[in-house]
mmCIF file of C-alpha atoms in Angstrom:
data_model
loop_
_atom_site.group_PDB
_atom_site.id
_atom_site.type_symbol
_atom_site.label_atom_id
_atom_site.label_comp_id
_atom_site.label_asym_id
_atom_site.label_seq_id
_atom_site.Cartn_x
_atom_site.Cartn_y
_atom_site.Cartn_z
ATOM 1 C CA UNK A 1 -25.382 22.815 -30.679
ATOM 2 C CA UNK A 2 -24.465 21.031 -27.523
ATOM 3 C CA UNK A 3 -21.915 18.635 -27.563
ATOM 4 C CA UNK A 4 -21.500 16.492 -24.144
ATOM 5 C CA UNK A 5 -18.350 14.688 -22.929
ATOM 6 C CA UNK A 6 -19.629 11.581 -21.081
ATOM 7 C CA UNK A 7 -18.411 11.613 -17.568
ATOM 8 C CA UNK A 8 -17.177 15.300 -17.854
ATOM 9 C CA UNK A 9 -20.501 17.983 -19.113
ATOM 10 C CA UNK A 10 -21.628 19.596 -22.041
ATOM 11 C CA UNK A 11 -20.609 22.400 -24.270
ATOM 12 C CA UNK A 12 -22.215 24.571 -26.344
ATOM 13 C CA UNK A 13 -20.369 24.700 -29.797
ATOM 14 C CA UNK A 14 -20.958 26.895 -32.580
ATOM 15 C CA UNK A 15 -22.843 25.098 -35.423
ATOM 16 C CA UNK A 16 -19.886 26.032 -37.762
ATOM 17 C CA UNK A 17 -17.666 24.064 -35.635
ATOM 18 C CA UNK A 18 -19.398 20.770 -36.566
ATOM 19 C CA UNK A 19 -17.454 19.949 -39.367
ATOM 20 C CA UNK A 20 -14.165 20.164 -38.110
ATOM 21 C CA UNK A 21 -15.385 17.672 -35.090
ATOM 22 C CA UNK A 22 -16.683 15.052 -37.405
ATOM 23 C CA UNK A 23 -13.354 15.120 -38.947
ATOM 24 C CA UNK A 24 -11.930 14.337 -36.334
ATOM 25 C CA UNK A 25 -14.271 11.725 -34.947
ATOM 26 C CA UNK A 26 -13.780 9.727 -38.135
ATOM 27 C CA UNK A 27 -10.153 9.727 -37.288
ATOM 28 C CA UNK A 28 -11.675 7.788 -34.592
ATOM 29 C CA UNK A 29 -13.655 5.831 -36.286
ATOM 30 C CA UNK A 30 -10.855 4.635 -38.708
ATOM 31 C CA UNK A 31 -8.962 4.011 -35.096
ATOM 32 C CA UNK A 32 -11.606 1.646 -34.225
ATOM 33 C CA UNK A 33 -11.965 -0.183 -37.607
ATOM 34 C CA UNK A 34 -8.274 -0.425 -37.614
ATOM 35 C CA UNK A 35 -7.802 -1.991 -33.879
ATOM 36 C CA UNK A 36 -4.859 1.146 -33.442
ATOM 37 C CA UNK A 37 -4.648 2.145 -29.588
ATOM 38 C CA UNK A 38 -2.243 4.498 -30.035
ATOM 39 C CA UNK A 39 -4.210 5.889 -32.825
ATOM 40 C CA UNK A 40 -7.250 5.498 -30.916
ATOM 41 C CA UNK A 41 -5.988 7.477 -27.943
ATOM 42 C CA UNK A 42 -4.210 10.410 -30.299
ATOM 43 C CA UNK A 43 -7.629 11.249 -31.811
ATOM 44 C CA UNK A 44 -9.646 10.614 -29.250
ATOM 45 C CA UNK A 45 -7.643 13.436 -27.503
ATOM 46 C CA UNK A 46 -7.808 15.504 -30.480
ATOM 47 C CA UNK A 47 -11.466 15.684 -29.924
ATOM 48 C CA UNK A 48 -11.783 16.025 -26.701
ATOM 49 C CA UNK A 49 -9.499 18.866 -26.817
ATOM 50 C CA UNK A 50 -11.362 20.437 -29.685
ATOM 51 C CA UNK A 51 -14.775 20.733 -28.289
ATOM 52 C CA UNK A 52 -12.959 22.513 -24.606
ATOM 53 C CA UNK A 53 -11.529 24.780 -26.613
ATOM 54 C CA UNK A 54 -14.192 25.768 -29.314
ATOM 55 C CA UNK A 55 -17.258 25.267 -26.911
ATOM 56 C CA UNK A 56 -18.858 27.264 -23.655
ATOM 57 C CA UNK A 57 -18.802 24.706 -20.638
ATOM 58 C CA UNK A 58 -22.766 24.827 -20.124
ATOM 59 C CA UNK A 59 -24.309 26.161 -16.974
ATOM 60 C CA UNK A 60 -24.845 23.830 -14.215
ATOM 61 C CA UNK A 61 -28.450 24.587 -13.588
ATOM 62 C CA UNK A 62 -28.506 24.239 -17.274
ATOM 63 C CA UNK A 63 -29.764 21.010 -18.829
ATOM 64 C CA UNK A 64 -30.596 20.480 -22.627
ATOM 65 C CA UNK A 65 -30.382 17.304 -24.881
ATOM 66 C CA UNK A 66 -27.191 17.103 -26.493
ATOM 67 C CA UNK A 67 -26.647 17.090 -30.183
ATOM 68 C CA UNK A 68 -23.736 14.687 -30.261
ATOM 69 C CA UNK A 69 -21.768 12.762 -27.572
ATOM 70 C CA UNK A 70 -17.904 12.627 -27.011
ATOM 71 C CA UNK A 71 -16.635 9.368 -25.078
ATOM 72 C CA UNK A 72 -15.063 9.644 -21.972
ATOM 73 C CA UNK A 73 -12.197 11.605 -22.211
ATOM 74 C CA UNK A 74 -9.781 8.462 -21.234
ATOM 75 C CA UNK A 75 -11.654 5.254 -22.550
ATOM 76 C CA UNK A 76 -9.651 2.450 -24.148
ATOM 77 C CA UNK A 77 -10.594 1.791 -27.309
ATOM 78 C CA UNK A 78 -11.294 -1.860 -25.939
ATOM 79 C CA UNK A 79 -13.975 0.146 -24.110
ATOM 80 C CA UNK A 80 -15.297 2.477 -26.901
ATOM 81 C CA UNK A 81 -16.252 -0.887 -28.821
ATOM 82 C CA UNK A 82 -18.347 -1.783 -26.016
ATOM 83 C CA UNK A 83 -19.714 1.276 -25.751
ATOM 84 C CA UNK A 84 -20.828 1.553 -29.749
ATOM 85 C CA UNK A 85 -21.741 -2.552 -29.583
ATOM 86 C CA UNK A 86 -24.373 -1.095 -27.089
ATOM 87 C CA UNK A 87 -25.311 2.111 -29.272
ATOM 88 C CA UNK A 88 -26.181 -0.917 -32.124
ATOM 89 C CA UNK A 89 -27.915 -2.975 -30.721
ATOM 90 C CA UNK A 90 -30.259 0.359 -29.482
ATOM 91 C CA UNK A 91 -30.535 1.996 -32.430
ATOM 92 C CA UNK A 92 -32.982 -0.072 -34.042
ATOM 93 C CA UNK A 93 -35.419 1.920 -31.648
ATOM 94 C CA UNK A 94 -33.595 5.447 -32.322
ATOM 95 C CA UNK A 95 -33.358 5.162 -36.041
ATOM 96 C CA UNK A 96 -34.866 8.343 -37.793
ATOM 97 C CA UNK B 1 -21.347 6.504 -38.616
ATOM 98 C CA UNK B 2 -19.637 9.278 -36.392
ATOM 99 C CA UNK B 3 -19.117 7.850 -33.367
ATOM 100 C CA UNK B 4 -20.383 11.348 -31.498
ATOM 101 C CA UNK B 5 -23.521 10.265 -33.587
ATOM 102 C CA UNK B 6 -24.000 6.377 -32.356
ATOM 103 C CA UNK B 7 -23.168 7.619 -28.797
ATOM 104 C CA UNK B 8 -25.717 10.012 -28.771
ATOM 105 C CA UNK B 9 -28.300 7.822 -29.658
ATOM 106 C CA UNK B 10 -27.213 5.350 -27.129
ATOM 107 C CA UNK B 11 -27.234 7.865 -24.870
ATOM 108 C CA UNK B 12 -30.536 8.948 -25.459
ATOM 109 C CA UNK B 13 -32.331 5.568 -25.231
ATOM 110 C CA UNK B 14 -30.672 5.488 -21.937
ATOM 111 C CA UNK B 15 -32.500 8.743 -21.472
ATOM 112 C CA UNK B 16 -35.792 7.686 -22.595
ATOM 113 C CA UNK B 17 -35.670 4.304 -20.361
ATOM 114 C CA UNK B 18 -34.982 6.213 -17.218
ATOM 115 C CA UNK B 19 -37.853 8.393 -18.865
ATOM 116 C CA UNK B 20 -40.073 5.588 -18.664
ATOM 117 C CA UNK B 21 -39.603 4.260 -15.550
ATOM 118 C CA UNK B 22 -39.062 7.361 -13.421
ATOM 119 C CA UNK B 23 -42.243 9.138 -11.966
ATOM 120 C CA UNK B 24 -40.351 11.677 -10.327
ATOM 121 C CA UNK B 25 -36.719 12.462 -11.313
ATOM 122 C CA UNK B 26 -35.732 14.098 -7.900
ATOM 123 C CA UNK B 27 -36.524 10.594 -6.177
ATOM 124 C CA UNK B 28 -34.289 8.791 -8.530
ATOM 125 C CA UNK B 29 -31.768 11.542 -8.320
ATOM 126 C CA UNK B 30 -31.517 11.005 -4.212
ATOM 127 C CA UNK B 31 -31.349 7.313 -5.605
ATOM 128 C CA UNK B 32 -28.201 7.616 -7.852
ATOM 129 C CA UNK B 33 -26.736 9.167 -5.454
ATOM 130 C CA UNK B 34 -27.206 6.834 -2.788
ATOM 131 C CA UNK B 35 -25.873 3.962 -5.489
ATOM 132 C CA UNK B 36 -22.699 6.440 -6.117
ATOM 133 C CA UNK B 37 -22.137 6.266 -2.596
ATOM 134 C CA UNK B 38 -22.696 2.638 -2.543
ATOM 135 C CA UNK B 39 -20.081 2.474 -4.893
ATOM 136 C CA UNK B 40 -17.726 4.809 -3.042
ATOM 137 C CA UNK B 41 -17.645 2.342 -0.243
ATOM 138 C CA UNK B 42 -16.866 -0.500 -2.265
ATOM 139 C CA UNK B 43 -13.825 1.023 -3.497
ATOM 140 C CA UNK B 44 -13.162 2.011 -0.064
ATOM 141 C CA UNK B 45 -13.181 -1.572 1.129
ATOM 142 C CA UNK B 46 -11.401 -2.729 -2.247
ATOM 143 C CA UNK B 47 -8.308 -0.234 -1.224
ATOM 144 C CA UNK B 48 -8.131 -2.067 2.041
ATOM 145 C CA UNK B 49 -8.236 -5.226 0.844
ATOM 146 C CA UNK B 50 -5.477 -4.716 -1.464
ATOM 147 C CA UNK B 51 -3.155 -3.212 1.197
ATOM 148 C CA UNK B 52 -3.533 -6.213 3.196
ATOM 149 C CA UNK B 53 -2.681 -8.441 0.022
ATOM 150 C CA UNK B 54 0.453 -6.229 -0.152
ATOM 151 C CA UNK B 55 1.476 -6.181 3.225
ATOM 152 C CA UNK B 56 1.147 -10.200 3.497
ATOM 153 C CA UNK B 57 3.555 -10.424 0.014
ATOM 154 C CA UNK B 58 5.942 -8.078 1.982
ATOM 155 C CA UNK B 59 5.628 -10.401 5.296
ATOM 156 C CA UNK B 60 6.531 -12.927 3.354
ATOM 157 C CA UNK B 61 9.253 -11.904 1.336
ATOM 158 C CA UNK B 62 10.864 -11.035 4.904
ATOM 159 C CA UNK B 63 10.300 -14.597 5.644
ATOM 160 C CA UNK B 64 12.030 -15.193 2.336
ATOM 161 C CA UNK B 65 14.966 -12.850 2.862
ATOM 162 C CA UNK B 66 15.232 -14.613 6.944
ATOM 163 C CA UNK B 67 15.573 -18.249 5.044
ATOM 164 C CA UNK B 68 17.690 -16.798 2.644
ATOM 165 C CA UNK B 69 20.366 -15.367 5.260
ATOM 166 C CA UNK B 70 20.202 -18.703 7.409
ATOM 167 C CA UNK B 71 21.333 -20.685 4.735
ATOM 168 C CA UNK B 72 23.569 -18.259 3.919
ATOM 169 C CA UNK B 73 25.301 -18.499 7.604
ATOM 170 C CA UNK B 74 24.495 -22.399 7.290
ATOM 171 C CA UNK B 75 26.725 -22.749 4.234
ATOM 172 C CA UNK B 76 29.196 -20.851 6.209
ATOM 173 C CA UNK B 77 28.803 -23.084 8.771
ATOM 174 C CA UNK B 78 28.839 -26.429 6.882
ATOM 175 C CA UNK B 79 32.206 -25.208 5.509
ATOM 176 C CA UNK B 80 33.377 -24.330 8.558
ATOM 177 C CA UNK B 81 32.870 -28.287 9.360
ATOM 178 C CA UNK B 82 34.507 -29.227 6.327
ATOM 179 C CA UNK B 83 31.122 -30.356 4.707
ATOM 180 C CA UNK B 84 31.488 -28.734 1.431
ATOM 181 C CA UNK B 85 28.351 -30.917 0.190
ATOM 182 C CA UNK B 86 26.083 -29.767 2.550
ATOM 183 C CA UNK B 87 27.229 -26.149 2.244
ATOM 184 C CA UNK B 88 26.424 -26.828 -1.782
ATOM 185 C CA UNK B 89 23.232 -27.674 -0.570
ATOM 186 C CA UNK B 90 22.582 -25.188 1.281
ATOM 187 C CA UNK B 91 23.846 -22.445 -1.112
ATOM 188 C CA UNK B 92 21.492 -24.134 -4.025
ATOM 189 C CA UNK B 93 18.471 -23.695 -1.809
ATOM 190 C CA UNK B 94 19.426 -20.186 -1.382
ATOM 191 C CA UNK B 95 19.703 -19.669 -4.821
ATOM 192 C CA UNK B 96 15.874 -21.537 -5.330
ATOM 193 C CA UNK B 97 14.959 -19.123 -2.507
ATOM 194 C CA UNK B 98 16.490 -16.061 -4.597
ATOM 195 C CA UNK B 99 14.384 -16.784 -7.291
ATOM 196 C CA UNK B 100 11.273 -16.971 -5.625
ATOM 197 C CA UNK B 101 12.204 -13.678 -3.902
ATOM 198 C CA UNK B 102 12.172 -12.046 -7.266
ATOM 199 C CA UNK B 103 8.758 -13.383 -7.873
ATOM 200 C CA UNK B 104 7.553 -12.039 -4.990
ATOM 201 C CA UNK B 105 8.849 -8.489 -6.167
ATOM 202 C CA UNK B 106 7.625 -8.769 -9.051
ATOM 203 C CA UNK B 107 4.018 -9.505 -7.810
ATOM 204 C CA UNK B 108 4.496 -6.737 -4.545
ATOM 205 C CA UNK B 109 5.452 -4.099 -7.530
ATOM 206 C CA UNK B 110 1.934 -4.979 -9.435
ATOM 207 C CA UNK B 111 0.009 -5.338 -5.892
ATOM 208 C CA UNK B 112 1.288 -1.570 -5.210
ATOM 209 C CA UNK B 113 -0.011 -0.234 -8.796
ATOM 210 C CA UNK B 114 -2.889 -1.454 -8.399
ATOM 211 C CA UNK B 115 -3.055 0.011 -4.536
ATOM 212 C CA UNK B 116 -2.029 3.243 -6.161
ATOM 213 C CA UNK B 117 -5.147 2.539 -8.971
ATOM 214 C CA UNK B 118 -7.777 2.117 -6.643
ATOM 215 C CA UNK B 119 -6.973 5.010 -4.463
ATOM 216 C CA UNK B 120 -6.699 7.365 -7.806
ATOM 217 C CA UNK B 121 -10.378 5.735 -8.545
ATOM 218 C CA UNK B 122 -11.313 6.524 -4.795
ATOM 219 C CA UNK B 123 -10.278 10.305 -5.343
ATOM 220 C CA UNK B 124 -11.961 10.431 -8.431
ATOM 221 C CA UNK B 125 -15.373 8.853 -7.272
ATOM 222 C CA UNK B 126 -15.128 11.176 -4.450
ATOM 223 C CA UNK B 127 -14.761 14.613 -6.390
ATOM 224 C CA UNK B 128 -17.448 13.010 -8.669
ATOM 225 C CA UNK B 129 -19.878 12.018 -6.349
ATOM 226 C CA UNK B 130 -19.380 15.453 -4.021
ATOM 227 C CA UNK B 131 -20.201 17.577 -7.592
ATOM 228 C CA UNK B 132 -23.308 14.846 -8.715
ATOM 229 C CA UNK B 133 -24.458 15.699 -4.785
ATOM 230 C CA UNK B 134 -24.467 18.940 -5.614
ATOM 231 C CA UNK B 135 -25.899 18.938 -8.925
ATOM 232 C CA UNK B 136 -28.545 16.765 -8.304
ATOM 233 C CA UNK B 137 -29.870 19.695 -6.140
ATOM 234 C CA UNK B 138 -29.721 21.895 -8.880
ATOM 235 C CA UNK B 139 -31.459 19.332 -10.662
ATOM 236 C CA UNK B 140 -34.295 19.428 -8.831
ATOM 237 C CA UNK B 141 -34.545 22.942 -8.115
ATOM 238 C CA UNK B 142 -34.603 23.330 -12.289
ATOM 239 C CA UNK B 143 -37.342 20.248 -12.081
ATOM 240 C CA UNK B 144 -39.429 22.440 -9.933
ATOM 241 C CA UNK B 145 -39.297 25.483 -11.596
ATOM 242 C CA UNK B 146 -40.309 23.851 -15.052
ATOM 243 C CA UNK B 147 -42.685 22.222 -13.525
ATOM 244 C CA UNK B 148 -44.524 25.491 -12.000
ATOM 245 C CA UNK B 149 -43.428 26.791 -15.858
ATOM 246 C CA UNK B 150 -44.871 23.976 -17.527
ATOM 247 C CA UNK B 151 -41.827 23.479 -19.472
ATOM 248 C CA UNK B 152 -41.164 20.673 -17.960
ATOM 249 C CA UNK B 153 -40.505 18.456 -21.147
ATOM 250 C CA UNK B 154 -37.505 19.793 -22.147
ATOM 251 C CA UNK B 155 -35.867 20.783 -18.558
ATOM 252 C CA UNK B 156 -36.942 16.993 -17.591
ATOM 253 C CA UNK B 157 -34.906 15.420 -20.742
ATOM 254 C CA UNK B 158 -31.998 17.507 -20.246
ATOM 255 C CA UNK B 159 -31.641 16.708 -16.475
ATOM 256 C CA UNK B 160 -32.451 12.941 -17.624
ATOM 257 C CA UNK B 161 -29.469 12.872 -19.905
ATOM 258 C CA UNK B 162 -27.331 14.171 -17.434
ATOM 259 C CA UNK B 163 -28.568 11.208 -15.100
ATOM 260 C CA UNK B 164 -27.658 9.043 -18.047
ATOM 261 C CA UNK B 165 -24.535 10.352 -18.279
ATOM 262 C CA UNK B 166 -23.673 9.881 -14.071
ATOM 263 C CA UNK B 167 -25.059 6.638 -14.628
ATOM 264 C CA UNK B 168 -22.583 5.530 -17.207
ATOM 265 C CA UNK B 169 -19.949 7.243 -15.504
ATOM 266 C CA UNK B 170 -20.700 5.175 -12.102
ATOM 267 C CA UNK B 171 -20.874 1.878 -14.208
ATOM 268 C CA UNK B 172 -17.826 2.229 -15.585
ATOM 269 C CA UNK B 173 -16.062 3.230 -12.166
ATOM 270 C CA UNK B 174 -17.766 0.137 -10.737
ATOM 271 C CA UNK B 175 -16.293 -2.344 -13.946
ATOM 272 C CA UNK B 176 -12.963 -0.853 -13.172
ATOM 273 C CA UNK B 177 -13.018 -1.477 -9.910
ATOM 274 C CA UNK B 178 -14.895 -5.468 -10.288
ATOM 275 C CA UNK B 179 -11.797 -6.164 -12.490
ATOM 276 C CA UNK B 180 -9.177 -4.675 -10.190
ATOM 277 C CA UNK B 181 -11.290 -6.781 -6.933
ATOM 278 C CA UNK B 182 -10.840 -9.684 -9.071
ATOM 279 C CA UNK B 183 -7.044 -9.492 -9.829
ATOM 280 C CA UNK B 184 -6.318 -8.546 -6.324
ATOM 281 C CA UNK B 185 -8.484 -11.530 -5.365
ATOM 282 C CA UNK B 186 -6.404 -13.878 -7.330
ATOM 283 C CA UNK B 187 -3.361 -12.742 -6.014
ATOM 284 C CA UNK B 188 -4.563 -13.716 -2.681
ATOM 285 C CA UNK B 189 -5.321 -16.975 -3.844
ATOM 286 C CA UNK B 190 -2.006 -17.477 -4.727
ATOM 287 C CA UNK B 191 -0.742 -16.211 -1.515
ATOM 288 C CA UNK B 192 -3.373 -18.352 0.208
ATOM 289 C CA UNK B 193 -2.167 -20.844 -1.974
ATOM 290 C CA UNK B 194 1.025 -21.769 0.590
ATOM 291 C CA UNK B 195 3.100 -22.885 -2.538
ATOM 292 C CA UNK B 196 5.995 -21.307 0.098
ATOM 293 C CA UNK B 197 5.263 -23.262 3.412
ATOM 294 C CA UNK B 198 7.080 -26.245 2.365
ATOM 295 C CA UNK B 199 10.501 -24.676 2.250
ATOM 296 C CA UNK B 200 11.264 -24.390 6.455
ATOM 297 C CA UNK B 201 11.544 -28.277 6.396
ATOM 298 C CA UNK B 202 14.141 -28.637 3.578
ATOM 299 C CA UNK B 203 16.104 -25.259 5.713
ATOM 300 C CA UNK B 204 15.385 -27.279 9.021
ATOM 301 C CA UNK B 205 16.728 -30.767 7.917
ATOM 302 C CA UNK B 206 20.285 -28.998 7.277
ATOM 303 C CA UNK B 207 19.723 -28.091 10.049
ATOM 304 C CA UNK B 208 19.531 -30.927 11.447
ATOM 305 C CA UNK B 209 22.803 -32.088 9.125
ATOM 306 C CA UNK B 210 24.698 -29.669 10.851
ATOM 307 C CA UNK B 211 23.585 -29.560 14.164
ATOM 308 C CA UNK B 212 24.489 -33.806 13.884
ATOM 309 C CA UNK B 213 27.991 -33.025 12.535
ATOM 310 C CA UNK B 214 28.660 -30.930 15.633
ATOM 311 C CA UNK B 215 27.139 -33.112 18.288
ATOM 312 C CA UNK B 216 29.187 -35.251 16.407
ATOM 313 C CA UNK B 217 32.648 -33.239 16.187
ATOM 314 C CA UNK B 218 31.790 -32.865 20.359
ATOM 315 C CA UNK B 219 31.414 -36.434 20.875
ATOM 316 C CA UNK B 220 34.655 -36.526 18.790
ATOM 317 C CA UNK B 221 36.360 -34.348 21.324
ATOM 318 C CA UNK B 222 34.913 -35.943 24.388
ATOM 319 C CA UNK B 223 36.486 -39.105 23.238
ATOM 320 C CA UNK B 224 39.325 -38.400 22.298
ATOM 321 C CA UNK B 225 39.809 -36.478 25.389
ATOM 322 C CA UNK B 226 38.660 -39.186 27.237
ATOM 323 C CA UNK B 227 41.054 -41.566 24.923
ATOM 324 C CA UNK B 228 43.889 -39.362 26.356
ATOM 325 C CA UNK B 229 42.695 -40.065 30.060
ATOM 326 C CA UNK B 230 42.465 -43.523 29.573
ATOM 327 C CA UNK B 231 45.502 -43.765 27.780
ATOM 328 C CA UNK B 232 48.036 -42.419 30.390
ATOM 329 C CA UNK B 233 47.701 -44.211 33.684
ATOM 330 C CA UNK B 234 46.250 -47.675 31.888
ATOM 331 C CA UNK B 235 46.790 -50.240 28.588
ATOM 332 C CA UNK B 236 45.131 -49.234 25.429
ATOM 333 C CA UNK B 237 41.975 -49.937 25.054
ATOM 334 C CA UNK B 238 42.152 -52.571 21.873
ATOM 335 C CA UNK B 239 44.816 -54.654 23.720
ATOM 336 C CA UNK B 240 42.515 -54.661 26.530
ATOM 337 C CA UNK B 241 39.740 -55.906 23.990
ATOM 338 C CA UNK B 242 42.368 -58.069 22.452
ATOM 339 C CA UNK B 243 43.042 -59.859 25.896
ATOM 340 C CA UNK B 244 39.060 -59.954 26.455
ATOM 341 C CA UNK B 245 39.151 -61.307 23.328
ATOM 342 C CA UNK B 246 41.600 -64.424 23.821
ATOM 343 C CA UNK B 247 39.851 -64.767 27.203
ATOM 344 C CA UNK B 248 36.616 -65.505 26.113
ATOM 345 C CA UNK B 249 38.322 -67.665 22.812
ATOM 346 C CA UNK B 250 39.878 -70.106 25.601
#
């Protein structure tokens, strides 16, 4: 699957992998919920680190939709909010 | 919901609008990047502008530190005279002056970090806009190729979502550098403001205290010199006055 870091590219990561980066992106998610920069940062990092190291930076020439979308690799969580504020109030057209 | 999962969809809809409206990706690729550049220059202008907010704060804490060492030498000065008041005075104002000094640090240290912020952003826009200049002619050479292939759905979603992508990246370079333009801005404000003007008069009128109270001490001199003169080859004065005095009385 390809996973993309916004501002950064995307990676091709082995399907297997999947689980062990939605483990960590709840670890973001409780971040979030929780209002815990330093949390926020820590896994954020986590992830971002995961998918470099178990995914293929894709070819430049390459271009595919991606799977599932990793926030910039330094956003504030202040930031991430405003980010996922925007990804609800689109979703009511992206719902499947 | 993951948030790799709520991103994606955002990012897609993103996709899909740009979708929409675009006839021809490679135009709106030559687009972005003229917008990236746009946004290059901006930060450009926004580095200079803070460097001259910083190098006024440093003028004037020079100023500052110039007031501060002539009252210094005026409190020397007063005491010299004997005026121990007025060298109080003068010491207090330093002291007022001291303080605001500090401010002016303070706000010099914060004017520099963000200096130091906006070039880092400048850097970084720079290395991002040179690769995006480069990709986008990848871009389009993949956009052509499909095309001829007629596989152009998928190659045109993929290059799409990486337009998305340099599109979020440039908006959130440009809110970075709106809020940093509007902090320096008020800083300039307050430097505008002239909150520091007012403090040559008080530094002048001792001035003026102790510029008197040595005209003064010379006039003091002169007269008594002149006293001393008078004094030798005639009578003294008052019993001069004294036999005015009866003169006029009779």
């Amino acid at each position: 699957m390809i996973v993309r870091i916004l501002g950064e590219g995307q990676y091709s990561v082995p399907e297997g992998e999947r689980e062990m980066l939605e483990r960590l992106d709840s670890d973001i998610v409780d971040a979030v919920d929780n209002e815990d920069e330093e949390a926020f940062t820590k896994a954020l990092d986590a992830l971002t680190v995961a998918v470099r190291r178990v995914g293929q930076a894709v070819a430049d020439d390459t271009f595919e939709p991606s799977a599932l979308v990793v926030p910039f690799a330094d956003s504030t969580l202040e930031e991430t909010k405003g980010l996922l504020a925007e990804a609800d109030d689109s979703s009511g057209s992206d719902d499947r | 919901m993951s948030v790799m999962k709520r991103l994606s969809g955002i990012v897609q809809a993103k996709t899909n609008k740009l979708l929409d409206k675009a006839e021809d990706p490679r135009e709106s690729l030559d687009l972005s990047y003229q917008k990236q550049l746009e946004s290059l220059q901006k930060v450009r202008r926004s580095v200079a502008d803070v460097t001259t907010a910083k190098k006024r704060i440093e003028l004037q804490a020079s100023q500052l530190q110039g007031q501060a060492d002539k009252l210094q030498q005026q409190a020397k000065a007063a005491l010299t005279q004997g005026n121990e008041d007025l060298a109080r005075e003068a010491l207090a104002r330093r002291a007022a002056l001291a303080d605001q000094l500090t401010d002016l640090r303070s706000q010099h240290q914060q004017v520099a970090a963000q200096e130091q912020k906006l070039i880092d952003t400048a850097q970084k826009l720079q290395t991002q806009v040179d690769a995006f200049r480069t990709k986008k002619e990848t871009m389009k050479a993949t956009y052509t190729a499909a095309e001829a292939q007629t596989k152009i759905g998928e190659a045109v979603s993929g290059i799409s979502e990486s337009m998305s992508d340099a599109g979020m990246s440039m908006q959130r370079a440009q809110d970075k550098i709106d809020g940093m333009q509007a902090r320096a801005g008020a800083m300039d404000e307050l430097l505008a403001s002239g909150a520091l003007t007012d403090l040559s008069n008080p530094v002048d009128d001792i001035q003026a205290q102790l510029d008197k109270a040595s005209t003064t001490s010379t006039v003091d001199a002169e007269l008594a010199a002149l006293k001393a003169e008078v004094g030798s080859g005639a009578p003294p004065a008052a019993e001069l006055g004294t036999a005015g005095g009866e003169g006029s009385a009779s």
